[in-house]
Amino acid sequence: MPDLPAAAAHPAPADPIVDVRGLGRSFTVSEGPFLRRTRRTVHAVADVGFTVPRGAIVGYLGPNGAGKSTTMKMLTGILSPSSGTVRVAGLEPARQRTRLAARIGVVFGQRTTLWWDLPLRDSLALTRHLYHVPATDHARRLAELTELLELGPFLRTPVRQLSLGQRMRGDLTAALLHDPELLVLDEPTIGLDVVSKSTIREFLLKLNAERGTTILLTTHDLGDVERLCRRVMVIDHGRLAFDGDIAALRDSAPAPRTLVVDLAAPTAPITVAGARCVAVEGPRQWLELDANPAAVIAAVAAEHEVADLTLREPDIEEVVADLYRRPAGERGRITA
Amino acid sequence: MRVLFAVFSYELRRFSTYRVATAAGVFTNSVFGVINAMVLLAVFDAKPEINGYVAEDAVLQVFVAQAMIGPVAIFGPPLDLADRIRTGEIAVDLLRPVHPLLWWLAHDLGRAAFSLAFRSAPTFTVGLLVFALPPPAAPEQWAGFAAAILLATLVGFGLRYLYAISGFWLMDTRGVHATAWLLGTFASGMVLPLVLFPDAMAQVLRLLPFAALVQVPAEILMDKATLPGGTIAGGLAYQAAWAAALIAIGTLLTARATRKVVVQGG
C-alpha cells in the first residue's frame, strides 16, 4: 500500500473528540390491537457516559437492540437525546448537525450514500461540492483512496452493479474524501467475505496510524474488534456494561485460561495447585487455570516430563457472549 | 448552490438511463391524450361553447395535461424520500450538510427537466399534429407558459414533498399518495377542464393548489379570461403563491420532523 501523506494531519490536542455525559434516549412504543392500544416508554439508551480521545480506535459492542445504533445516531446528530449531553468535535450534534457533518465521516454498513443508478465516481465527485473541498485536494485524496481501496476497476460501474464489498469500499471513500477528524462506522464489515473484511481493516488501521483519524465503530464481528480496537465499550440494555481495553475485557470474564500440556507419555490426570484437569486425550491434557500460569507451569514441569505447552486465552467471542448473558442485576458497570 | 446543481444534473442523467420507461411514457401519454380528446370532442359536438372554451381549447388542454404528467408527476412517482423515510435510509440523507428540502427539490427538478424534454415535448407535438391544432401565436403566451411549467413543477414538488414527509408521522404513506393521486387527477383539470365542472365546484377547485398543475398553465397558454385576475400575470401569481406556501409548510414540517425524528430500522 502507498503511504498516506501528511502524517498525523489531525493532531491530538487534549480535549476528547467525543464527550458523552449521562446520555439517554427513550421512545414511546404503541402496542396491541387498534382499540386497545397501549403506550409504553422504552429506554433505548440510559445514562451512558464516555469520552473518546483524539486518535483512538474504539469499538462499541452490544447485542442487537442494546442501543448501539441509537447512540451512533445521537453522536451524528440525526437523533436528539432525551437526556444528557453529547459533544462531538466540540459541537452539539443535534443542534449543529450541518456543521458537524463537515467534520465527521459516517458509514452505516447496511445503508448507502451512493447513487444507485450512476457510476461510483459520480457519487464521489458530489462530495467535493457537498463539503466544499478544493478541487486539487479532492483529486489528490480521491487518487490516494482509489489506490488504497483498489477502486480503480469499478469507478465507472453503476453502483447497483457493485458487489457488497466494492460498495462498502465506495461508501468508505465517500465518507473520507473531505478528510474528517472522526470516522463513525456502524457495522462496516457486515455481510463481507474474509478478504474484503481484511482489506477494510488494514485500511482503517493505516488511516488511523497515518492521518490520526479517530475511529469509532460498532460491530458484531469480534474479528474487527481484535484486529482494530485497543479499547472496547460494551452496551447492554441501554447501559454501559464495560469500558476498557481488550485485555481487561478478557479479565472481566469468568471464562478461565486453559493450559494445554503435551506430556512425553500418557499419565493419570495431573493434579497441581491452581489448576484443574478438564480433559485427557492420550499424552495431551487440558488444565483450566485459576491462578498465575507461571506457577502452574513450573509445578507441572517439576513433576512431569513435558514435551510441549500452550497457554490458550479465552476466545473473545466467549467473553462477550458471557457478558451479554449476565443477568441485569450482576451486570453493573465494569470499568477498567 | 454548486452541490444542488450537481444533484440536479445527476438526476437528469439518472433518468436518461431509463430509456424504455421514457418511450413507454410518451406512448401512453399520447394514446391516452388522443382518447381523452375524442371524448371531449363528442361533448363539444353537442354544445360548441362551454364557459369560454371551444373544442380546440379543450383538445389543447388535454395535451397540455398529458405533457404536464411528467414534470409535475400528478400520478407519481412519489419522491424517493417517501421510501427512504419508511426504510430508515433517511438517516443517510440527514447526515449531509444540505437542507433536505433543497436536496430533494434539486433531485425533482432534475427528473422534471428530463421529463419535460423527452416526454412532454414529444407528447405535446403528437397532439398538435394529430388534431392539426394551430399553436398560439403570441410570444407572451409562450413565455407565460414556460414560466407556468416551472411554477407547476414547483407546486407538484411542494405537494409531493408534503405527502412524502407525512411518513415521519404516519410510518407509511401509501394511503396519502393514493388519495392524493385521485384528488390531483380531478382537481387539476387533468381529465376534464375545470370549466366543464359545475360553477360552484369549479370555483372551489380553482382555490386549491392542484389547479396550478394543469388548469392554470393551460389557460396561460391560451390566455383565457377564466385565469385568476383574468390575466397571464394573475395566473402566474396564483401559481407562485401556492409554490411558496407549500415550500414554506414543507420547510416548517421538516424542522419539526427532524427534531422528533424516529429513524426506523436499526
Coordinates of C-alpha atoms in Angstrom, one line a residue:
Chain A
M1 CA 0.0 0.0 0.0
P2 CA 1.3 3.5 -0.7
D3 CA 1.7 5.9 2.1
L4 CA -0.9 8.5 3.0
P5 CA 0.9 11.8 3.0
A6 CA 0.7 14.5 5.7
A7 CA 1.1 12.1 8.6
A8 CA -0.9 13.0 11.7
A9 CA -2.9 15.5 9.8
H10 CA -5.2 15.6 12.7
P11 CA -3.0 16.4 15.7
A12 CA -4.2 15.2 19.1
P13 CA -4.9 18.1 21.5
A14 CA -6.0 17.1 25.0
D15 CA -9.7 17.6 24.7
P16 CA -11.6 14.5 23.7
I17 CA -13.2 14.3 20.3
V18 CA -16.3 12.7 21.7
D19 CA -17.6 13.6 25.1
V20 CA -20.8 11.9 26.2
R21 CA -22.4 12.5 29.7
G22 CA -25.5 11.0 31.2
L23 CA -26.8 10.3 27.7
G24 CA -30.3 8.8 27.5
R25 CA -32.9 8.3 24.8
S26 CA -36.4 6.9 25.2
F27 CA -39.0 6.1 22.7
T28 CA -42.8 5.7 23.1
V29 CA -44.0 2.5 21.6
S30 CA -47.6 1.8 20.7
E31 CA -48.6 -1.8 21.1
G32 CA -51.6 -4.1 20.8
P33 CA -54.7 -4.1 18.6
F34 CA -56.2 -0.8 17.3
L35 CA -58.7 -0.1 20.0
R36 CA -56.8 -1.4 23.0
R37 CA -53.5 0.1 22.0
T38 CA -51.3 0.8 25.0
R39 CA -48.3 3.1 25.1
R40 CA -45.1 2.1 26.7
T41 CA -41.8 4.0 27.1
V42 CA -38.7 2.2 26.1
H43 CA -35.3 3.4 27.3
A44 CA -33.1 2.6 24.3
V45 CA -30.2 4.3 26.0
A46 CA -30.0 5.2 29.6
D47 CA -27.3 7.2 31.4
V48 CA -24.4 6.4 29.1
G49 CA -21.2 8.4 29.6
F50 CA -17.8 8.1 27.9
T51 CA -15.1 10.1 26.2
V52 CA -13.1 9.2 23.1
P53 CA -9.6 10.8 22.9
R54 CA -8.4 12.0 19.5
G55 CA -6.6 9.4 17.5
A56 CA -8.2 6.4 19.2
I57 CA -9.9 3.4 17.7
V58 CA -12.8 2.4 19.9
G59 CA -15.2 -0.5 19.4
Y60 CA -18.8 -0.1 20.6
L61 CA -20.3 -3.5 21.1
G62 CA -23.6 -4.9 22.2
P63 CA -26.2 -7.4 21.3
N64 CA -29.0 -6.4 18.8
G65 CA -31.3 -3.9 20.4
A66 CA -28.8 -2.9 23.0
G67 CA -28.7 0.8 22.0
K68 CA -25.7 0.9 19.7
S69 CA -27.2 2.4 16.7
T70 CA -29.3 4.8 18.8
T71 CA -26.1 6.1 20.4
M72 CA -24.5 6.5 16.9
K73 CA -27.5 8.4 15.7
M74 CA -27.2 10.8 18.7
L75 CA -23.5 11.2 18.1
T76 CA -24.0 12.1 14.5
G77 CA -26.9 14.5 15.2
I78 CA -29.7 12.7 13.4
L79 CA -31.5 11.9 16.7
S80 CA -31.8 14.3 19.7
P81 CA -31.1 12.9 23.1
S82 CA -33.9 12.7 25.7
S83 CA -31.4 13.5 28.4
G84 CA -27.7 14.1 29.0
T85 CA -25.2 15.9 26.8
V86 CA -23.2 15.0 23.7
R87 CA -20.3 16.9 22.3
V88 CA -18.5 15.8 19.1
A89 CA -15.6 17.7 17.8
G90 CA -16.6 20.5 20.2
L91 CA -20.1 20.7 18.6
E92 CA -23.5 19.8 19.8
P93 CA -24.6 17.2 17.2
A94 CA -28.4 17.5 17.2
R95 CA -28.3 21.4 17.0
Q96 CA -25.2 21.8 14.8
R97 CA -25.7 18.8 12.5
T98 CA -24.8 20.6 9.3
R99 CA -21.6 22.0 10.8
L100 CA -20.7 18.6 12.3
A101 CA -21.3 16.9 9.0
A102 CA -18.2 18.6 7.6
R103 CA -16.0 17.4 10.5
I104 CA -17.0 13.7 10.6
G105 CA -17.4 10.8 8.2
V106 CA -20.1 8.3 8.7
V107 CA -20.8 4.9 7.2
F108 CA -23.8 2.9 8.0
G109 CA -22.9 -0.6 6.8
Q110 CA -26.5 -1.5 6.0
R111 CA -27.2 1.7 4.1
T112 CA -25.5 3.5 1.3
T113 CA -25.0 7.2 0.4
L114 CA -24.1 6.3 -3.2
W115 CA -26.3 7.0 -6.2
W116 CA -27.8 3.6 -7.1
D117 CA -28.1 4.1 -10.9
L118 CA -25.0 6.2 -11.6
P119 CA -21.3 5.3 -11.8
L120 CA -19.5 5.2 -8.4
R121 CA -17.2 8.2 -9.5
D122 CA -20.3 10.5 -9.8
S123 CA -21.2 9.9 -6.2
L124 CA -17.7 10.5 -5.1
A125 CA -17.4 13.7 -7.2
L126 CA -20.5 15.0 -5.5
T127 CA -18.8 15.0 -2.1
R128 CA -16.5 17.8 -3.3
H129 CA -19.4 20.2 -3.6
L130 CA -21.1 18.8 -0.6
Y131 CA -18.2 19.6 1.7
H132 CA -16.6 22.5 -0.3
V133 CA -13.3 20.7 -0.8
P134 CA -10.9 22.5 -3.1
A135 CA -10.6 20.7 -6.5
T136 CA -6.9 19.9 -6.1
D137 CA -7.3 18.4 -2.6
H138 CA -10.3 16.4 -3.8
A139 CA -8.4 15.0 -6.8
R140 CA -5.4 14.1 -4.6
R141 CA -7.4 12.4 -1.9
L142 CA -9.5 10.5 -4.5
A143 CA -6.4 9.3 -6.1
E144 CA -5.0 8.1 -2.8
L145 CA -8.2 6.4 -1.7
T146 CA -8.7 4.8 -5.1
E147 CA -5.3 3.2 -4.8
L148 CA -5.6 2.2 -1.1
L149 CA -9.0 0.7 -1.5
E150 CA -8.4 -0.5 -5.0
L151 CA -11.4 1.2 -6.5
G152 CA -9.9 1.6 -10.0
P153 CA -11.6 -1.3 -11.7
F154 CA -15.1 -0.2 -10.8
L155 CA -15.1 3.6 -10.6
R156 CA -17.1 3.7 -13.8
T157 CA -19.5 1.0 -12.8
P158 CA -23.1 1.9 -11.8
V159 CA -23.4 1.3 -8.0
R160 CA -26.3 -1.1 -8.4
Q161 CA -23.8 -3.5 -10.2
L162 CA -21.2 -3.4 -7.5
S163 CA -20.6 -6.3 -5.1
L164 CA -21.3 -5.6 -1.4
G165 CA -17.5 -5.4 -0.7
Q166 CA -17.0 -2.9 -3.6
R167 CA -19.9 -0.9 -2.5
M168 CA -18.6 -0.7 1.1
R169 CA -15.2 0.5 -0.1
G170 CA -17.1 3.1 -2.2
D171 CA -19.1 4.2 0.8
L172 CA -15.9 4.4 2.9
T173 CA -14.3 6.6 0.2
A174 CA -17.3 8.9 0.1
A175 CA -17.1 9.3 3.9
L176 CA -13.4 10.1 3.8
L177 CA -13.0 12.4 0.8
H178 CA -13.5 15.5 3.0
D179 CA -10.8 14.3 5.4
P180 CA -12.9 14.1 8.6
E181 CA -11.3 14.1 12.0
L182 CA -13.7 11.4 13.2
L183 CA -15.0 8.4 11.3
V184 CA -18.1 6.7 12.7
L185 CA -18.7 3.3 11.4
D186 CA -21.9 1.3 12.1
E187 CA -21.2 -2.3 11.3
P188 CA -18.7 -1.6 8.4
T189 CA -17.9 -5.2 7.7
I190 CA -21.4 -6.7 7.9
G191 CA -22.0 -9.3 5.2
L192 CA -18.5 -9.1 3.8
D193 CA -16.2 -12.0 3.0
V194 CA -12.9 -12.7 4.7
V195 CA -10.8 -10.9 2.1
S196 CA -13.0 -7.8 1.9
K197 CA -13.1 -7.6 5.7
S198 CA -9.3 -7.8 5.9
T199 CA -8.9 -5.1 3.2
I200 CA -11.1 -2.8 5.1
R201 CA -9.5 -3.5 8.5
E202 CA -6.0 -2.9 7.2
F203 CA -7.1 0.3 5.5
L204 CA -8.7 1.6 8.8
L205 CA -5.5 0.8 10.7
K206 CA -3.5 2.7 8.2
L207 CA -5.9 5.6 8.2
N208 CA -5.7 5.8 11.9
A209 CA -1.9 5.5 12.1
E210 CA -1.0 7.8 9.3
R211 CA -3.7 10.5 9.4
G212 CA -4.6 10.3 13.1
T213 CA -8.2 9.9 12.2
T214 CA -10.3 8.9 15.2
I215 CA -12.4 5.8 14.6
L216 CA -15.5 4.8 16.5
L217 CA -17.1 1.6 15.2
T218 CA -20.0 -0.7 16.2
T219 CA -19.8 -4.2 15.1
H220 CA -20.9 -7.8 15.8
D221 CA -17.7 -9.0 14.2
L222 CA -15.2 -9.7 17.0
G223 CA -12.5 -10.2 14.4
D224 CA -12.9 -6.4 13.7
V225 CA -12.6 -5.7 17.4
E226 CA -9.5 -7.9 18.0
R227 CA -7.7 -6.5 14.9
L228 CA -8.7 -2.9 15.3
C229 CA -9.6 -1.8 18.7
R230 CA -7.4 -1.0 21.6
R231 CA -10.4 -0.1 23.6
V232 CA -13.9 -1.5 23.7
M233 CA -17.2 -0.4 25.2
V234 CA -20.0 -2.8 25.7
I235 CA -23.5 -1.5 25.9
D236 CA -26.3 -3.7 27.0
H237 CA -29.9 -2.8 27.8
G238 CA -29.0 0.8 27.1
R239 CA -26.3 0.9 29.7
L240 CA -22.5 0.7 29.5
A241 CA -21.6 -2.7 30.8
F242 CA -17.9 -2.5 30.1
D243 CA -15.4 0.2 29.1
G244 CA -11.7 -0.7 28.9
D245 CA -9.1 -2.4 26.8
I246 CA -9.4 -5.9 25.3
A247 CA -7.2 -7.5 28.0
A248 CA -9.4 -6.0 30.7
L249 CA -12.4 -7.3 28.9
R250 CA -10.9 -10.8 29.0
D251 CA -10.1 -10.4 32.7
S252 CA -13.6 -9.3 33.4
A253 CA -15.0 -12.6 32.2
P254 CA -15.0 -15.7 34.3
A255 CA -14.0 -17.7 31.3
P256 CA -10.7 -19.2 32.5
R257 CA -7.5 -19.5 30.6
T258 CA -6.5 -23.1 29.6
L259 CA -3.1 -24.7 29.7
V260 CA -2.7 -27.4 27.1
V261 CA 0.1 -29.8 28.2
D262 CA 1.7 -32.4 25.9
L263 CA 3.5 -35.0 28.0
A264 CA 6.1 -37.4 27.0
A265 CA 3.8 -40.3 27.8
P266 CA 0.2 -40.7 28.8
T267 CA -0.3 -40.4 32.6
A268 CA -3.1 -40.1 35.1
P269 CA -4.8 -36.6 35.2
I270 CA -2.4 -34.0 36.6
T271 CA -3.2 -32.5 39.9
V272 CA -1.5 -29.2 40.8
A273 CA -2.5 -26.3 42.9
G274 CA -4.2 -23.5 40.9
A275 CA -5.4 -25.7 38.0
R276 CA -8.0 -28.4 37.3
C277 CA -7.6 -31.1 34.7
V278 CA -10.7 -30.9 32.4
A279 CA -9.8 -33.3 29.7
V280 CA -7.3 -36.0 28.8
E281 CA -6.5 -37.4 25.4
G282 CA -3.5 -39.7 25.2
P283 CA -0.5 -37.7 26.3
R284 CA -2.3 -34.4 25.9
Q285 CA -4.1 -32.8 28.9
W286 CA -6.2 -29.7 29.3
L287 CA -5.8 -27.7 32.6
E288 CA -8.2 -25.0 33.5
L289 CA -6.3 -22.3 35.3
D290 CA -7.5 -20.2 38.2
A291 CA -4.1 -19.0 39.3
N292 CA -0.9 -17.5 37.9
P293 CA 0.0 -19.6 34.8
A294 CA 3.8 -19.3 35.5
A295 CA 3.4 -21.1 38.9
V296 CA 1.2 -23.8 37.4
I297 CA 3.7 -24.4 34.5
A298 CA 6.6 -24.6 36.9
A299 CA 4.7 -27.1 39.1
V300 CA 3.7 -29.3 36.1
A301 CA 7.2 -29.2 34.7
A302 CA 8.7 -30.2 38.1
E303 CA 6.5 -33.3 38.3
H304 CA 6.2 -34.5 34.7
E305 CA 8.3 -34.7 31.6
V306 CA 6.7 -32.1 29.3
A307 CA 7.1 -32.2 25.5
D308 CA 5.1 -29.0 24.8
L309 CA 2.9 -26.4 26.4
T310 CA 0.3 -24.0 25.0
L311 CA -1.5 -21.3 27.0
R312 CA -4.9 -20.6 25.5
E313 CA -6.6 -17.3 26.1
P314 CA -10.4 -17.4 26.4
D315 CA -11.9 -16.6 23.0
I316 CA -13.1 -13.0 22.9
E317 CA -16.4 -14.3 21.5
E318 CA -17.0 -16.4 24.6
V319 CA -16.1 -13.4 26.8
V320 CA -18.5 -11.1 25.1
A321 CA -21.3 -13.8 24.9
D322 CA -20.8 -14.3 28.6
L323 CA -21.1 -10.6 29.2
Y324 CA -24.3 -10.3 27.2
R325 CA -25.8 -13.3 29.0
R326 CA -25.1 -12.0 32.5
P327 CA -28.3 -11.1 34.3
A328 CA -29.0 -7.4 34.6
G329 CA -28.5 -7.3 38.3
E330 CA -25.0 -8.6 38.2
R331 CA -24.1 -6.7 35.1
G332 CA -23.3 -3.5 36.9
R333 CA -20.6 -1.4 35.3
I334 CA -17.2 -2.7 35.0
T335 CA -14.6 0.0 34.2
A336 CA -11.0 -0.9 33.7
Chain B
M1 CA -25.6 26.0 -4.8
R2 CA -22.9 24.0 -6.6
V3 CA -24.0 20.9 -4.8
L4 CA -27.6 21.5 -5.7
F5 CA -26.7 22.0 -9.4
A6 CA -24.7 18.7 -9.2
V7 CA -27.6 16.9 -7.7
F8 CA -29.9 18.3 -10.4
S9 CA -27.6 17.2 -13.3
Y10 CA -27.1 13.7 -11.7
E11 CA -30.8 13.2 -11.5
L12 CA -31.2 14.4 -15.1
R13 CA -28.6 11.9 -16.1
R14 CA -30.1 9.1 -13.9
F15 CA -33.4 9.4 -15.6
S16 CA -31.8 9.4 -19.0
T17 CA -30.7 5.8 -18.3
Y18 CA -34.4 4.7 -18.1
R19 CA -34.9 4.8 -21.9
V20 CA -37.6 2.2 -22.2
A21 CA -39.7 3.8 -19.5
T22 CA -39.4 7.1 -21.2
A23 CA -40.5 5.7 -24.6
A24 CA -43.4 3.9 -22.9
G25 CA -44.4 7.2 -21.2
V26 CA -44.5 9.1 -24.4
F27 CA -46.6 6.3 -26.0
T28 CA -49.2 6.0 -23.2
N29 CA -49.5 9.8 -22.7
S30 CA -50.1 10.3 -26.4
V31 CA -52.6 7.4 -26.7
F32 CA -54.5 8.5 -23.6
G33 CA -54.4 12.1 -24.8
V34 CA -56.0 11.1 -28.2
I35 CA -58.7 9.1 -26.4
N36 CA -59.4 11.8 -23.9
A37 CA -59.6 14.4 -26.7
M38 CA -62.1 12.3 -28.7
V39 CA -64.4 12.1 -25.7
L40 CA -64.2 15.9 -25.2
L41 CA -64.8 16.4 -29.0
A42 CA -68.0 14.5 -28.6
V43 CA -69.0 16.7 -25.7
F44 CA -68.3 19.9 -27.7
D45 CA -70.2 18.4 -30.7
A46 CA -73.3 18.6 -28.6
K47 CA -72.5 22.1 -27.2
P48 CA -70.0 24.1 -29.2
E49 CA -69.0 26.6 -26.4
I50 CA -68.8 26.0 -22.7
N51 CA -67.7 28.7 -20.3
G52 CA -65.4 30.3 -22.9
Y53 CA -64.0 27.0 -24.1
V54 CA -64.4 25.7 -27.7
A55 CA -63.5 22.2 -28.9
E56 CA -59.9 23.2 -29.9
D57 CA -59.3 24.7 -26.5
A58 CA -60.4 21.5 -24.8
V59 CA -58.2 19.4 -27.0
L60 CA -55.2 21.7 -26.5
Q61 CA -55.7 21.5 -22.7
V62 CA -55.8 17.7 -23.0
F63 CA -52.3 17.7 -24.5
V64 CA -51.0 20.3 -22.0
A65 CA -52.3 17.9 -19.3
Q66 CA -50.6 14.9 -20.9
A67 CA -47.4 16.9 -21.3
M68 CA -47.6 18.0 -17.6
I69 CA -47.9 14.5 -16.3
G70 CA -44.2 14.0 -16.4
P71 CA -42.9 17.2 -14.9
V72 CA -45.5 17.7 -12.1
A73 CA -45.9 13.9 -11.5
I74 CA -49.6 14.0 -10.7
F75 CA -49.7 10.3 -10.9
G76 CA -46.4 9.8 -9.2
P77 CA -43.7 8.7 -8.9
P78 CA -43.6 9.7 -5.3
L79 CA -40.3 11.3 -4.2
D80 CA -37.7 8.6 -3.3
L81 CA -37.8 10.4 0.0
A82 CA -41.0 8.6 0.9
D83 CA -39.4 5.2 0.7
R84 CA -36.3 6.4 2.4
I85 CA -38.3 7.5 5.4
R86 CA -40.1 4.2 5.5
T87 CA -36.9 2.2 5.4
G88 CA -34.8 4.4 7.6
E89 CA -32.4 5.3 4.7
I90 CA -33.3 8.9 5.6
A91 CA -30.6 8.6 8.2
V92 CA -28.0 8.8 5.5
D93 CA -29.7 11.9 3.9
L94 CA -29.8 13.7 7.2
L95 CA -26.1 13.3 7.5
R96 CA -25.5 15.5 4.5
P97 CA -24.8 19.2 5.2
V98 CA -27.7 20.2 2.9
H99 CA -31.3 21.1 3.8
P100 CA -33.4 18.0 2.9
L101 CA -36.0 20.1 1.1
L102 CA -33.4 21.7 -1.1
W103 CA -31.7 18.4 -1.7
W104 CA -35.0 16.8 -2.8
L105 CA -36.0 19.8 -4.8
A106 CA -32.8 19.6 -6.8
H107 CA -33.5 15.9 -7.3
D108 CA -37.0 16.5 -8.5
L109 CA -36.1 19.4 -10.8
G110 CA -33.5 17.1 -12.5
R111 CA -36.2 14.5 -13.1
A112 CA -38.7 17.1 -14.2
A113 CA -36.2 18.7 -16.7
F114 CA -35.5 15.3 -18.3
S115 CA -39.2 14.5 -18.4
L116 CA -40.0 17.9 -20.0
A117 CA -37.5 17.4 -22.8
F118 CA -38.0 13.8 -23.6
R119 CA -41.6 13.1 -22.5
S120 CA -43.6 16.3 -22.5
A121 CA -42.3 17.8 -25.7
P122 CA -42.9 14.7 -27.9
T123 CA -46.4 14.1 -26.4
F124 CA -47.4 17.7 -27.0
T125 CA -46.1 17.7 -30.5
V126 CA -48.1 14.5 -31.2
G127 CA -51.3 16.2 -30.0
L128 CA -50.7 19.3 -32.2
L129 CA -50.1 17.1 -35.3
V130 CA -52.9 14.6 -34.8
F131 CA -55.5 17.2 -34.2
A132 CA -54.0 19.8 -36.5
L133 CA -54.2 22.4 -33.8
P134 CA -52.9 25.9 -34.6
P135 CA -50.4 26.7 -31.8
P136 CA -50.9 30.0 -30.0
A137 CA -49.0 32.8 -31.8
A138 CA -48.4 35.4 -29.2
P139 CA -44.9 35.3 -27.7
E140 CA -46.2 36.4 -24.3
Q141 CA -48.4 33.3 -24.2
W142 CA -45.4 31.1 -24.8
A143 CA -43.2 33.0 -22.3
G144 CA -46.0 32.8 -19.8
F145 CA -46.5 29.1 -20.5
A146 CA -42.8 28.4 -19.9
A147 CA -42.9 30.2 -16.6
A148 CA -46.1 28.3 -15.7
I149 CA -44.4 25.0 -16.4
L150 CA -41.7 25.8 -13.9
L151 CA -44.1 27.0 -11.3
A152 CA -46.4 24.0 -11.8
T153 CA -43.3 21.8 -11.3
L154 CA -42.6 23.6 -8.0
V155 CA -46.2 23.2 -6.9
G156 CA -46.1 19.5 -7.8
F157 CA -42.9 19.1 -5.8
G158 CA -44.3 21.0 -2.9
L159 CA -47.3 18.7 -2.7
R160 CA -45.3 15.5 -3.2
Y161 CA -42.8 16.6 -0.6
L162 CA -45.6 17.0 1.9
Y163 CA -47.0 13.6 1.0
A164 CA -43.6 12.1 1.5
I165 CA -42.7 13.7 4.8
S166 CA -46.1 12.7 6.2
G167 CA -44.2 9.4 6.6
F168 CA -42.4 10.8 9.6
W169 CA -45.7 10.7 11.4
L170 CA -47.7 8.0 9.6
M171 CA -44.9 5.4 9.1
D172 CA -46.5 4.5 5.7
T173 CA -47.6 7.0 3.1
R174 CA -49.3 4.7 0.6
G175 CA -52.8 5.8 1.7
V176 CA -51.8 9.5 1.5
H177 CA -50.4 9.0 -2.0
A178 CA -53.4 7.0 -3.3
T179 CA -55.8 9.7 -2.0
A180 CA -53.6 12.5 -3.4
W181 CA -53.3 11.0 -6.9
L182 CA -57.1 10.6 -7.1
L183 CA -57.8 14.1 -5.9
G184 CA -55.0 15.6 -8.0
T185 CA -56.3 14.0 -11.2
F186 CA -59.7 15.6 -11.0
A187 CA -58.9 18.8 -9.1
S188 CA -56.1 19.8 -11.5
G189 CA -58.1 19.7 -14.7
M190 CA -56.2 16.8 -15.9
V191 CA -59.1 14.7 -17.3
L192 CA -61.8 17.4 -17.6
P193 CA -61.0 21.1 -17.9
L194 CA -62.4 22.8 -14.7
V195 CA -64.6 24.9 -17.0
L196 CA -66.8 21.8 -17.5
F197 CA -67.4 21.4 -13.8
P198 CA -70.5 22.9 -12.1
D199 CA -69.8 26.6 -11.4
A200 CA -69.6 26.4 -7.6
M201 CA -67.4 23.3 -7.6
A202 CA -65.1 24.8 -10.2
Q203 CA -64.7 27.9 -8.1
V204 CA -63.7 25.9 -5.1
L205 CA -61.3 23.8 -7.1
R206 CA -59.7 26.9 -8.5
L207 CA -58.6 27.9 -5.0
L208 CA -56.8 24.6 -4.4
P209 CA -53.1 24.1 -5.3
F210 CA -54.0 21.3 -7.8
A211 CA -55.4 23.8 -10.4
A212 CA -51.8 25.3 -10.6
L213 CA -50.6 21.9 -12.0
V214 CA -52.6 21.8 -15.3
Q215 CA -55.7 24.1 -15.5
V216 CA -53.8 27.4 -14.9
P217 CA -50.8 26.5 -17.2
A218 CA -53.3 25.6 -20.0
E219 CA -55.2 28.8 -19.6
I220 CA -52.0 30.8 -19.6
L221 CA -51.0 29.2 -22.9
M222 CA -54.5 30.1 -24.3
D223 CA -54.7 33.5 -22.4
K224 CA -58.2 32.8 -21.1
A225 CA -60.3 35.2 -19.1
T226 CA -61.0 32.5 -16.6
L227 CA -57.5 32.9 -15.2
P228 CA -57.1 34.3 -11.7
G229 CA -57.3 38.0 -12.1
G230 CA -58.2 37.4 -15.8
T231 CA -54.6 37.8 -16.9
I232 CA -51.5 35.7 -17.5
A233 CA -49.7 37.6 -14.7
G234 CA -52.6 36.7 -12.4
G235 CA -52.3 33.1 -13.3
L236 CA -48.5 33.1 -12.6
A237 CA -49.0 34.9 -9.3
Y238 CA -51.5 32.3 -8.2
Q239 CA -49.1 29.5 -9.0
A240 CA -46.2 31.3 -7.4
A241 CA -48.2 31.9 -4.2
W242 CA -49.1 28.2 -3.9
A243 CA -45.5 27.1 -4.6
A244 CA -44.2 29.5 -1.9
A245 CA -46.9 28.4 0.6
L246 CA -46.3 24.7 0.0
I247 CA -42.5 25.0 0.2
A248 CA -42.8 27.1 3.4
I249 CA -45.0 24.5 5.0
G250 CA -42.6 21.8 3.9
T251 CA -39.7 23.7 5.5
L252 CA -41.6 24.1 8.7
L253 CA -42.6 20.4 8.9
T254 CA -39.1 19.3 8.0
A255 CA -37.8 21.2 11.0
R256 CA -40.4 19.6 13.3
A257 CA -39.8 16.2 11.8
T258 CA -36.0 16.3 12.2
R259 CA -36.4 17.4 15.8
K260 CA -38.7 14.5 16.7
V261 CA -37.4 12.1 14.0
V262 CA -37.5 8.4 14.7
V263 CA -35.3 6.8 12.2
Q264 CA -36.8 3.4 11.5
G265 CA -34.9 0.2 11.4
G266 CA -31.7 -0.4 13.4

